[in-house]
Amino acid sequence: MSTEQQNDRYERGYAALSEVANGAQDAVLDGLADIAPHMGRYIVEFGFGDIYTRPGLTRRQRQLSTVAALAAMGNAAPQLRFHIGGALNVGCTRQEIVEVLIHVCVYAGFPAALNGLTAAREVFESRPDDGPFVPATDAPGGDRFVRGQQALADIDGHAGQQVIDSLKDIAPDLARYVLEFSFGDVYSRTGLDLPTRELVTVALCTALGTVGPQLRVHLHGLLNVGGTREEAVEVITQMAGYAGFPAALNGLTAAREVFAARDGA
Amino acid sequence: MSTEQQNDRYERGYAALSEVANGAQDAVLDGLADIAPHMGRYIVEFGFGDIYTRPGLTRRQRQLSTVAALAAMGNAAPQLRFHIGGALNVGCTRQEIVEVLIHVCVYAGFPAALNGLTAAREVFESRPDDGPFVPATDAPGGDRFVRGQQALADIDGHAGQQVIDSLKDIAPDLARYVLEFSFGDVYSRTGLDLPTRELVTVALCTALGTVGPQLRVHLHGLLNVGGTREEAVEVITQMAGYAGFPAALNGLTAAREVFAARDGA
Amino acid sequence: MSTEQQNDRYERGYAALSEVANGAQDAVLDGLADIAPHMGRYIVEFGFGDIYTRPGLTRRQRQLSTVAALAAMGNAAPQLRFHIGGALNVGCTRQEIVEVLIHVCVYAGFPAALNGLTAAREVFESRPDDGPFVPATDAPGGDRFVRGQQALADIDGHAGQQVIDSLKDIAPDLARYVLEFSFGDVYSRTGLDLPTRELVTVALCTALGTVGPQLRVHLHGLLNVGGTREEAVEVITQMAGYAGFPAALNGLTAAREVFAARDGA
């Protein structure tokens, strides 16, 4: 690359990485010097200089999406801890991070959520200056089923109802659990707004790469609750760095279909 | 949720979790109190009160299916150890657990099976009162290829033969390995009956989310060897808790197609 | 199986495992004696006697492909370390291994590549007799975009350009990153020739099981840069042992489609 290009991307990326790493950025890069120094450059120039510093998503949105994706993938504990710390460094609250990890259990199962919470605890405990963490204890009131039906209608609308209807003939109870647990218990929790829930859902579904139908439903959901197409494209693009380019490319294929369907409608 | 609902689900789930955890249930729940106490409630109410206590599968079937799925996913070691212990606590034998983990190598590769066996060893060694574990040393006799052909015919029937035939033009030796190794060596092992092998196969294929064609073949297989549609739906539904709702929903889509194909036939 | 068959396969496999394990082969097998002795036999007879000793790929090609696949999957650290050591034992250089792990970041993200490099460092440090590792510091010169466009054209040809074009309407910058980063930075690195890059890409895409479109593009790519259909089939077949038979079977379905498309063209 031309030196000019390099300096521009490197400086921009280094500044962003420094915000996320909050002083540990050189340790991250120096740790690669003995085995693959270019990887440090790629992380700075591409990961942060090209992707992370793009407009369209805030630092907080990017960190919460990365935390959700890494927790759902469940195979990158060191990076999950780094990005939980990074989320705190760019202004996310511990409660928001915990809410994202609870949210993960709907899409990747309890083990992924529990191991994510273990990582969060380790990070929180490594930052005693933040003071003791007080977990949320309030739960949404009223009937879970009614609450879930309303949340599903608000978020996923027609596409969500189709999922419920499709289960009637084969597993009607799972339809009930989707309404009562996923939407009545988890989505109805306070502490994370719906656009953020849908943004991190798009992020983790893109990163998992195994849940195409649900990625499409929640791309609609993100747009239904006030998220933008730009946010959808940005969060999918960001997954190139955390789950690889194929995951991002396949996520964009889903986004193209969803956008076209909405334009057609 | 209404208090009544909550108590009912919580009490039922807590009783089931207590059977699986065999005394460690409060440690599991207390371990979440500092960071996400509601997660403990969700595990009890949804994971165990809603799902685990459903009719249609025995505790032993549920634990062996969960062990197979977590070993195949390979990204949830703490939960794999917990559920290997849980399998023992609900009456599975160490031999059955080891057989399930050997079975996993066919569907998720040797690394997943080997890491599952490492987890099993750790759990077995943590229970000295169970006495020394004596692994099975008997192997099926006769010709592997002939034995595998018979097992494939018995289990997967037409769908299995189609897989073999489809390889003739591109990788005939892999077809031979499927017959000799997967069916001649592994499926022909004693220590786990065929309906259980196919049940755990449906569980892990659902959890992996990457092997749709094989999930369909083995849904047929489960029904071919005496498993029921209810068992198939139950084990797929259970995966919502271990691999997330999307995995379960996509597994049910496969089940719907297989059931329809069999009704049409 | 007949004793004759068994001896033949076992002896051939044991000899191959001994090359890869370089003296640690009995430790690997003895480590299974207490819990699943047959697994050791399956690894020797099937994994090495049937698969690993097949013609069509060199030991070095097999080890680099396995390292790429296990690093991309990210859920089998002990086996990744074993096979990094195995790669060195069959004559791969540390630089080749590091290049493969850097390559992995394009397809599985930075976390997978970074954790692979951590495993490589551990293995390198466990072999002090190899002397200090000196990482490559040279980077390709010239303009990244121009370099990437040329590399994409050389490797993926029409299929690659289609991917770029498909992004114009939704995420044109990601198309630029594919050219500048994936092809301009990573693919243009010296230290790993293009046929090897495409071979390990086919291996890891097969093992991941989530990136069908990219597997097809890079099957074309492998053949475009001088790889053979036999190499493609062999490396996909090898993934049966590391990611399971379904991954290999689904990879062969992709290969069949690609071969047919090329014959039709």
PDB file of N, CA and C in Angstrom, chain A residues 2 16 35 37 58 77 90-92 115 123 139 144 160 171 179 191 206 224 234-235 248:
ATOM      1  N   SER A   2       0.396   2.340  -0.454  1.00  0.00           N
ATOM      2  CA  SER A   2       1.214   3.568  -0.435  1.00  0.00           C
ATOM      3  C   SER A   2       1.375   4.006   1.008  1.00  0.00           C
ATOM      4  N   ALA A  16      -8.731   4.724  17.281  1.00  0.00           N
ATOM      5  CA  ALA A  16      -9.958   4.012  17.668  1.00  0.00           C
ATOM      6  C   ALA A  16      -9.636   2.836  18.583  1.00  0.00           C
ATOM      7  N   ILE A  35       5.462 -13.056  16.502  1.00  0.00           N
ATOM      8  CA  ILE A  35       4.989 -14.151  15.647  1.00  0.00           C
ATOM      9  C   ILE A  35       4.355 -13.676  14.344  1.00  0.00           C
ATOM     10  N   PRO A  37       3.759  -9.819  13.188  1.00  0.00           N
ATOM     11  CA  PRO A  37       3.593  -8.359  13.363  1.00  0.00           C
ATOM     12  C   PRO A  37       2.594  -7.754  12.381  1.00  0.00           C
ATOM     13  N   THR A  58     -22.563   3.899  16.430  1.00  0.00           N
ATOM     14  CA  THR A  58     -21.743   4.480  17.502  1.00  0.00           C
ATOM     15  C   THR A  58     -20.767   3.424  18.025  1.00  0.00           C
ATOM     16  N   ALA A  77     -12.940 -16.768  23.667  1.00  0.00           N
ATOM     17  CA  ALA A  77     -13.022 -16.194  25.013  1.00  0.00           C
ATOM     18  C   ALA A  77     -12.085 -14.997  25.223  1.00  0.00           C
ATOM     19  N   VAL A  90     -15.821   2.399  26.058  1.00  0.00           N
ATOM     20  CA  VAL A  90     -16.460   3.386  25.174  1.00  0.00           C
ATOM     21  C   VAL A  90     -17.796   3.867  25.743  1.00  0.00           C
ATOM     22  N   GLY A  91     -18.099   3.501  26.982  1.00  0.00           N
ATOM     23  CA  GLY A  91     -19.260   4.096  27.637  1.00  0.00           C
ATOM     24  C   GLY A  91     -20.462   3.198  27.831  1.00  0.00           C
ATOM     25  N   CYS A  92     -20.368   1.924  27.426  1.00  0.00           N
ATOM     26  CA  CYS A  92     -21.482   1.019  27.733  1.00  0.00           C
ATOM     27  C   CYS A  92     -21.495   0.777  29.235  1.00  0.00           C
ATOM     28  N   ASN A 115     -21.537 -18.667  29.580  1.00  0.00           N
ATOM     29  CA  ASN A 115     -20.098 -18.469  29.432  1.00  0.00           C
ATOM     30  C   ASN A 115     -19.781 -17.003  29.141  1.00  0.00           C
ATOM     31  N   VAL A 123     -14.178  -9.708  33.724  1.00  0.00           N
ATOM     32  CA  VAL A 123     -13.800  -8.344  33.319  1.00  0.00           C
ATOM     33  C   VAL A 123     -14.224  -7.340  34.386  1.00  0.00           C
ATOM     34  N   ALA A 139     -38.327  -7.207  37.155  1.00  0.00           N
ATOM     35  CA  ALA A 139     -38.765  -8.000  36.005  1.00  0.00           C
ATOM     36  C   ALA A 139     -40.062  -7.395  35.492  1.00  0.00           C
ATOM     37  N   ARG A 144     -47.034 -13.076  30.922  1.00  0.00           N
ATOM     38  CA  ARG A 144     -45.916 -13.301  29.990  1.00  0.00           C
ATOM     39  C   ARG A 144     -46.409 -13.509  28.563  1.00  0.00           C
ATOM     40  N   GLY A 160     -42.839 -12.477  12.216  1.00  0.00           N
ATOM     41  CA  GLY A 160     -42.833 -13.173  13.498  1.00  0.00           C
ATOM     42  C   GLY A 160     -44.065 -14.039  13.667  1.00  0.00           C
ATOM     43  N   ALA A 171     -45.209 -28.242  16.671  1.00  0.00           N
ATOM     44  CA  ALA A 171     -44.712 -28.006  18.033  1.00  0.00           C
ATOM     45  C   ALA A 171     -45.346 -26.747  18.612  1.00  0.00           C
ATOM     46  N   LEU A 179     -43.170 -16.965  22.487  1.00  0.00           N
ATOM     47  CA  LEU A 179     -43.923 -15.791  22.944  1.00  0.00           C
ATOM     48  C   LEU A 179     -43.648 -15.509  24.420  1.00  0.00           C
ATOM     49  N   GLY A 191     -33.567  -2.143  30.292  1.00  0.00           N
ATOM     50  CA  GLY A 191     -32.105  -2.156  30.357  1.00  0.00           C
ATOM     51  C   GLY A 191     -31.447  -2.221  28.995  1.00  0.00           C
ATOM     52  N   THR A 206     -25.681 -12.995  12.006  1.00  0.00           N
ATOM     53  CA  THR A 206     -24.713 -12.915  10.904  1.00  0.00           C
ATOM     54  C   THR A 206     -23.456 -13.695  11.255  1.00  0.00           C
ATOM     55  N   ASN A 224     -38.256  -2.510  11.753  1.00  0.00           N
ATOM     56  CA  ASN A 224     -39.596  -2.274  12.329  1.00  0.00           C
ATOM     57  C   ASN A 224     -39.556  -1.440  13.603  1.00  0.00           C
ATOM     58  N   GLU A 234     -24.071  -1.731   8.287  1.00  0.00           N
ATOM     59  CA  GLU A 234     -22.842  -1.489   9.041  1.00  0.00           C
ATOM     60  C   GLU A 234     -22.531  -2.624  10.012  1.00  0.00           C
ATOM     61  N   VAL A 235     -23.547  -3.109  10.722  1.00  0.00           N
ATOM     62  CA  VAL A 235     -23.280  -4.142  11.721  1.00  0.00           C
ATOM     63  C   VAL A 235     -22.930  -5.464  11.033  1.00  0.00           C
ATOM     64  N   ALA A 248     -20.050 -12.021   6.639  1.00  0.00           N
ATOM     65  CA  ALA A 248     -20.567 -10.697   6.298  1.00  0.00           C
ATOM     66  C   ALA A 248     -21.218 -10.703   4.915  1.00  0.00           C
TER      67      ALA A 248
END
